[in-house]
Every structure is written in structure tokens, then in C-alpha cells.
CSV table of C-alpha atoms in Angstrom, one decimal:
chain,number,residue,atom,x,y,z
K,1,MET,CA,118.9,122.9,106.4
K,2,ASN,CA,118.3,123.1,102.4
K,3,ARG,CA,115.3,120.5,101.8
K,4,LYS,CA,115.1,119.3,98.3
K,5,LEU,CA,111.2,119.7,97.8
K,6,GLU,CA,110.2,122.7,100.4
K,7,GLY,CA,107.1,124.3,99.5
K,8,ARG,CA,106.4,121.5,97.2
K,9,VAL,CA,102.9,119.1,97.6
K,10,ALA,CA,103.2,115.7,97.0
K,11,LEU,CA,100.5,112.8,96.3
K,12,VAL,CA,101.4,109.2,96.8
K,13,THR,CA,98.4,106.3,96.0
K,14,GLY,CA,98.5,103.2,97.9
K,15,GLY,CA,100.3,105.6,100.6
K,16,ALA,CA,99.0,104.4,104.3
K,17,ARG,CA,101.4,101.4,104.0
K,18,ALA,CA,104.8,99.8,102.5
K,19,GLN,CA,106.1,101.2,99.9
K,20,GLY,CA,103.8,104.4,99.7
K,21,LEU,CA,104.2,105.1,103.2
K,22,SER,CA,108.0,104.9,102.9
K,23,HIS,CA,107.8,107.3,99.7
K,24,ALA,CA,105.2,109.6,101.7
K,25,GLN,CA,108.0,109.9,104.8
K,26,LEU,CA,110.9,110.6,102.8
K,27,LEU,CA,109.2,113.4,100.7
K,28,ALA,CA,107.9,114.9,104.0
K,29,GLU,CA,111.4,114.9,105.3
K,30,GLU,CA,112.5,116.7,102.6
K,31,GLY,CA,110.1,119.2,102.7
K,32,ALA,CA,106.8,118.5,100.9
K,33,ASP,CA,103.2,118.2,102.2
K,34,VAL,CA,101.5,115.2,101.0
K,35,ILE,CA,98.2,113.7,100.2
K,36,LEU,CA,97.8,110.3,100.6
K,37,VAL,CA,95.5,108.1,98.7
K,38,ASP,CA,94.4,104.3,99.7
K,39,SER,CA,91.4,102.3,99.4
K,40,VAL,CA,91.2,101.0,103.1
K,41,SER,CA,89.1,97.9,101.9
K,42,ALA,CA,89.5,94.1,101.1
K,43,ILE,CA,89.7,93.9,97.4
K,44,ASP,CA,87.7,90.7,95.6
K,45,THR,CA,90.6,88.1,94.3
K,46,ILE,CA,93.1,89.3,96.3
K,47,ALA,CA,94.2,87.0,99.2
K,48,TYR,CA,96.5,89.0,101.5
K,49,GLU,CA,95.1,91.4,103.6
K,50,MET,CA,94.5,95.5,102.5
K,51,PRO,CA,95.6,98.4,104.9
K,52,GLY,CA,92.5,99.5,107.1
K,53,PRO,CA,91.4,103.7,108.0
K,54,ASP,CA,93.6,103.7,111.3
K,55,GLU,CA,96.5,102.8,109.0
K,56,LEU,CA,96.2,106.0,106.6
K,57,ASP,CA,95.2,107.9,109.4
K,58,GLU,CA,98.8,106.6,111.1
K,59,ALA,CA,100.4,107.3,107.8
K,60,ALA,CA,99.1,111.1,108.0
K,61,GLU,CA,99.9,111.5,111.5
K,62,GLN,CA,103.5,110.3,110.7
K,63,VAL,CA,104.2,113.0,107.7
K,64,ARG,CA,102.9,115.3,110.5
K,65,SER,CA,105.5,114.5,112.7
K,66,LEU,CA,108.0,115.1,109.7
K,67,GLY,CA,106.6,118.6,109.7
K,68,GLY,CA,104.6,118.2,106.8
K,69,ARG,CA,101.0,118.9,106.2
K,70,ALA,CA,99.0,115.7,105.4
K,71,ILE,CA,95.6,115.1,104.0
K,72,THR,CA,94.3,111.6,103.5
K,73,ILE,CA,91.5,110.4,100.3
K,74,GLU,CA,90.0,106.9,101.1
K,75,SER,CA,89.5,106.1,97.7
K,76,ASP,CA,90.2,102.9,95.3
K,77,VAL,CA,92.3,104.1,92.3
K,78,ARG,CA,89.7,102.4,90.1
K,79,ASP,CA,86.8,104.7,91.2
K,80,GLY,CA,87.9,107.9,89.0
K,81,ASN,CA,85.1,110.1,89.8
K,82,ARG,CA,85.4,109.9,93.3
K,83,LEU,CA,89.4,110.3,93.1
K,84,GLY,CA,88.7,113.6,90.7
K,85,ILE,CA,86.4,115.2,93.6
K,86,GLU,CA,88.6,114.4,96.6
K,87,VAL,CA,92.0,115.4,94.7
K,88,ALA,CA,90.5,118.5,93.7
K,89,LYS,CA,89.8,119.4,97.3
K,90,ALA,CA,92.8,118.5,98.4
K,91,VAL,CA,94.7,120.8,96.1
K,92,ASP,CA,92.2,123.4,97.1
K,93,GLN,CA,93.4,123.0,100.7
K,94,LEU,CA,96.8,122.9,100.0
K,95,GLY,CA,97.0,125.1,97.5
K,96,ARG,CA,99.2,123.5,94.6
K,97,LEU,CA,100.1,120.2,93.3
K,98,ASP,CA,103.9,119.5,91.9
K,99,ILE,CA,104.4,115.6,92.3
K,100,VAL,CA,102.5,112.7,91.4
K,101,VAL,CA,103.5,109.1,93.1
K,102,ALA,CA,101.1,106.2,91.4
K,103,ASN,CA,102.4,103.9,93.8
K,104,ALA,CA,99.3,101.7,94.4
K,105,GLY,CA,99.1,98.0,93.0
K,106,VAL,CA,98.3,94.4,93.9
K,107,LEU,CA,99.6,90.8,92.7
K,108,GLY,CA,96.7,88.6,92.5
K,109,PRO,CA,96.4,84.7,92.6
K,110,THR,CA,99.2,83.7,90.4
K,111,GLY,CA,99.6,80.5,87.8
K,112,PRO,CA,99.6,80.0,84.2
K,113,SER,CA,97.8,82.6,81.8
K,114,TRP,CA,94.9,80.3,80.6
K,115,GLU,CA,93.9,78.8,84.2
K,116,MET,CA,93.5,82.6,85.2
K,117,THR,CA,90.0,83.8,85.5
K,118,ARG,CA,88.3,87.0,83.8
K,119,GLU,CA,88.1,88.6,87.6
K,120,GLN,CA,91.8,87.6,88.5
K,121,TRP,CA,92.9,89.1,85.8
K,122,SER,CA,90.6,92.8,85.9
K,123,THR,CA,91.4,93.0,89.3
K,124,VAL,CA,95.2,93.7,88.8
K,125,VAL,CA,95.2,95.2,85.1
K,126,ASP,CA,92.3,97.8,86.2
K,127,ILE,CA,94.2,98.7,89.4
K,128,ASN,CA,97.7,98.4,88.4
K,129,LEU,CA,97.2,99.9,84.9
K,130,THR,CA,93.9,101.9,84.4
K,131,GLY,CA,94.2,103.0,88.2
K,132,VAL,CA,97.4,104.5,87.4
K,133,TRP,CA,96.1,106.0,84.2
K,134,GLU,CA,92.5,107.3,86.7
K,135,THR,CA,95.4,108.7,89.3
K,136,PHE,CA,97.1,111.0,86.5
K,137,ARG,CA,93.7,111.6,85.1
K,138,ALA,CA,92.6,113.2,88.8
K,139,THR,CA,95.9,114.8,89.2
K,140,LEU,CA,97.2,116.4,86.0
K,141,PRO,CA,95.0,119.0,85.5
K,142,HIS,CA,96.0,120.6,88.6
K,143,VAL,CA,100.1,120.1,88.2
K,144,ILE,CA,99.4,121.6,84.6
K,145,ALA,CA,97.6,124.6,86.1
K,146,GLY,CA,100.3,125.4,88.6
K,147,GLY,CA,102.5,126.5,85.9
K,148,ARG,CA,105.8,125.5,87.8
K,149,GLY,CA,106.5,122.1,86.3
K,150,GLY,CA,106.7,119.2,88.1
K,151,SER,CA,107.2,115.3,88.2
K,152,VAL,CA,105.4,112.6,88.1
K,153,ILE,CA,106.3,108.8,88.8
K,154,ALA,CA,104.8,105.6,88.2
K,155,ILE,CA,105.8,102.8,90.1
K,156,SER,CA,106.4,99.6,87.9
K,157,SER,CA,108.6,96.8,88.3
K,158,ILE,CA,111.2,94.9,87.2
K,159,ALA,CA,108.0,92.9,85.7
K,160,GLY,CA,107.6,95.7,83.9
K,161,LEU,CA,110.4,95.0,81.9
K,162,ARG,CA,110.7,91.6,81.6
K,163,GLY,CA,108.2,88.5,81.1
K,164,VAL,CA,107.6,87.2,84.5
K,165,PRO,CA,106.0,83.4,84.3
K,166,ASN,CA,102.7,82.7,85.9
K,167,ALA,CA,102.0,86.5,86.8
K,168,SER,CA,101.2,87.5,83.3
K,169,HIS,CA,98.2,89.5,84.5
K,170,TYR,CA,101.2,92.1,87.1
K,171,THR,CA,103.3,91.6,84.1
K,172,ALA,CA,101.1,92.8,81.5
K,173,SER,CA,100.0,95.5,83.8
K,174,LYS,CA,103.5,97.0,84.5
K,175,HIS,CA,104.2,96.6,80.9
K,176,GLY,CA,101.3,99.1,80.3
K,177,VAL,CA,102.7,101.5,82.9
K,178,VAL,CA,105.8,102.1,80.8
K,179,GLY,CA,103.7,103.0,77.5
K,180,LEU,CA,101.6,105.4,79.8
K,181,ILE,CA,104.4,106.9,81.1
K,182,GLY,CA,106.3,107.1,77.6
K,183,SER,CA,102.9,108.8,76.3
K,184,LEU,CA,103.0,111.2,79.4
K,185,ALA,CA,106.6,112.4,78.9
K,186,ASN,CA,105.9,113.7,75.5
K,187,GLU,CA,102.5,114.9,76.2
K,188,LEU,CA,104.0,116.9,79.4
K,189,ALA,CA,107.1,118.1,78.6
K,190,GLN,CA,106.0,121.7,77.2
K,191,HIS,CA,104.9,122.0,80.5
K,192,GLY,CA,107.8,121.7,82.1
K,193,ILE,CA,106.6,118.3,83.6
K,194,ARG,CA,108.8,114.9,83.8
K,195,ALA,CA,107.4,111.6,83.6
K,196,ASN,CA,109.5,108.5,84.4
K,197,THR,CA,109.1,104.9,86.1
K,198,VAL,CA,110.7,103.0,88.6
K,199,HIS,CA,111.3,99.2,89.1
K,200,PRO,CA,111.7,97.3,91.9
K,201,THR,CA,112.8,94.3,92.1
K,202,ASN,CA,111.2,92.4,95.4
K,203,VAL,CA,110.7,94.6,98.3
K,204,ARG,CA,109.5,93.0,102.0
K,205,THR,CA,106.0,94.4,101.6
K,206,PRO,CA,103.0,92.6,102.1
K,207,MET,CA,102.6,92.3,98.3
K,208,ILE,CA,105.3,89.6,98.5
K,209,ASP,CA,105.6,88.5,102.6
K,210,ASN,CA,102.7,86.3,102.2
K,211,PRO,CA,102.0,82.7,101.9
K,212,GLY,CA,100.7,82.9,98.5
K,213,THR,CA,103.4,84.4,97.2
K,214,ALA,CA,105.7,82.6,99.3
K,215,LYS,CA,104.1,79.3,97.7
K,216,LEU,CA,105.1,80.6,94.1
K,217,PHE,CA,108.6,80.6,94.9
K,218,ARG,CA,108.6,77.6,97.4
K,219,PRO,CA,105.9,75.1,96.0
K,220,ASP,CA,107.6,72.3,97.8
K,221,LEU,CA,106.9,73.1,100.9
K,222,GLU,CA,103.2,72.9,102.6
K,223,ALA,CA,103.0,76.6,103.9
K,224,PRO,CA,105.7,78.2,103.2
K,225,THR,CA,107.1,81.8,104.5
K,226,LEU,CA,109.0,84.4,102.7
K,227,ASP,CA,111.9,83.6,105.0
K,228,ASP,CA,111.9,79.8,103.0
K,229,SER,CA,111.7,81.6,100.0
K,230,ALA,CA,115.0,83.9,100.7
K,231,GLU,CA,117.6,81.6,98.8
K,232,ALA,CA,115.2,81.4,95.8
K,233,LEU,CA,114.5,85.2,95.9
K,234,ARG,CA,118.5,85.8,96.3
K,235,ALA,CA,119.2,83.6,93.1
K,236,ILE,CA,117.1,86.1,90.8
K,237,ASN,CA,119.1,89.0,91.8
K,238,LEU,CA,122.9,89.7,90.8
K,239,LEU,CA,123.7,91.4,94.4
K,240,PRO,CA,123.6,88.8,97.2
K,241,VAL,CA,120.2,90.1,98.5
K,242,PRO,CA,116.7,88.8,98.3
K,243,TRP,CA,114.8,91.6,98.0
K,244,VAL,CA,115.3,95.6,98.8
K,245,ASP,CA,113.9,97.8,101.3
K,246,ALA,CA,111.1,100.0,100.6
K,247,LYS,CA,113.2,102.9,101.6
K,248,ASP,CA,115.6,101.8,98.5
K,249,VAL,CA,112.6,102.5,96.5
K,250,SER,CA,111.9,105.8,98.2
K,251,ALA,CA,115.3,107.5,97.4
K,252,ALA,CA,114.6,106.6,93.8
K,253,VAL,CA,110.9,108.6,94.0
K,254,LEU,CA,112.7,111.0,95.9
K,255,TRP,CA,115.7,111.9,93.0
K,256,LEU,CA,112.7,111.5,90.7
K,257,ALA,CA,110.4,113.9,92.2
K,258,SER,CA,113.3,116.5,92.5
K,259,ASP,CA,115.4,118.9,90.8
K,260,ASP,CA,118.3,116.7,90.8
K,261,SER,CA,117.0,115.1,87.9
K,262,ARG,CA,115.3,118.2,86.2
K,263,TYR,CA,116.5,116.4,82.9
K,264,VAL,CA,115.7,113.4,83.5
K,265,THR,CA,112.1,112.6,81.9
K,266,GLY,CA,110.8,109.3,80.0
K,267,ALA,CA,113.2,107.2,81.9
K,268,SER,CA,112.9,104.0,83.6
K,269,LEU,CA,114.8,103.1,86.9
K,270,PRO,CA,115.4,99.7,88.1
K,271,VAL,CA,116.3,99.6,92.1
K,272,ASP,CA,117.0,95.9,91.1
K,273,ALA,CA,119.9,94.9,92.8
K,274,GLY,CA,121.2,93.7,89.3
K,275,MET,CA,117.9,92.0,88.1
K,276,LEU,CA,117.8,93.4,84.8
K,277,ALA,CA,121.4,92.5,83.9
K,278,LYS,CA,121.5,88.8,85.3
K,279,HIS,CA,118.1,87.9,83.3
K,280,ALA,CA,119.7,89.6,80.0
K,281,HIS,CA,122.5,86.8,80.2
């Protein structure tokens, strides 16, 4: 079977679970070796639980079970110095780097913009935007040095294309990612490297499957679950689903990582069950 990414090496941030793990698994299924990056520690102002070291190790084992080599890096994407050192070691071990998926992101406490604290704002923007820049700062020299072209992909959000109330820190950070990728598409084209964003609607992962986010959609309930929010979430999509699965986003990531999209760069690809089209009218 001719696998789309045979012989290539990918790096995925936020790779210990949820979307990041799904991306890593699909890239490995298609022949890639994978460098998995995750902070595996609690983050101030983020109420839901972060993955632990065991989950990162298990993610690497899942990549290996699919036939790929796997290296783990325990690093917060905000720590650019550590990220740079560890990425250089991993690339030296695997011999190359072709694909970068900047997936790591968080959603902090929500509410009106003027009621957010500076710390709540900074945590989200530093991880979701500056952390993406730090990821590319650590990885792009290696992709360029390979001289084989490549593909870099940032996971933004529908909130990167529309204003979402009560989540201005998240919305601003995800809009910023679009601008960053637009600049990179122009800077990297001379090296044959493509740069694109993916924009999911709600994805059922711990980022939204927690009491705080459920309360955002069902403030009328004392202790709502995500399932309690399903009707409200379904109402914001055109297609009759409340959320998409991580694998749906991964399919878009694979397409952008592979030669199937060899002439696509600077694009914003929605995986949104029609949310953008619905909000446009």
C-alpha cells in the first residue's frame, strides 16, 4: 500500500491526547514518524485537567504500534528555549523534519472581555498564539534545512474567523494564528514549504467537555454536562450535529500535510459542519 507520508517526519504539539493524539495517529498510519510535544502539567487559570506524562508516553506507544518511530518532548510551548533544544535533539535522532502541526491550545475562563484578568488573557494568548510562533521558531529552521519543502499547519478555530462572545482571549489568539500563517506562507514559499490553518467547530475533547464550558452554553443549569449543551451546540452548526470528532479534523490535517494539497498555501480550511456559512447570513 502506498502511504501518503512514507519516510517523512512530523511534529505535533499537544500530542498527548484529544486532537493532537488523533493527528499523530493518522499521520503515523500514513507512514510518518512523529515527534510528540506536550506540557503534561497543570496550567494556571485553566480549570480543566491537563494530560500527564503517562498519557504522552502512551501516545508515543500508539504511534509505534502503527509502525512509526516516536519521540516525546515534555515542554510547554511557551518555553521556546527548551522547545528549541529538544526539537533539535529529536530531529537529529530522526534525521529530518517535514511536517509541523501546531495544535496545542487552551480555553481559559470565559466571560465579558472587561471582566477578564490580565493573567487569564495572557495565559490563553501566550499558549495559543505566542506558543504557535515558538513552535515554528523551533522547527522551521530544520524543515528549511532539509531542502525538500514541507507543510506547516496551525489548528485555529472557527473563533479565528468570527467574533465569539465571552471568549475574546481565545478569539483574538485564534485570529492571530491566521495572520501568523499568512505571513509564513509568504516567507516559506521560496523554500517550497506550505503554511495553512484548520478551523474546527466544536470538537468533543476536554477543552469543551468540562463543567466550565458546559456552563457557558447552559447557564440555566446548576451543574450542566456537555450532553446538556448538545442542543445549543447543534443550533450553531448548519449540519445537524453538536460537534465533530477529532478524526474529522485529523483528515484535514493529513490532506494539508500530504502532496494531495501540494499547491495549497495560505488557506484557512474550515471543518465546521457549516457553522461559518450559517453565521454569514
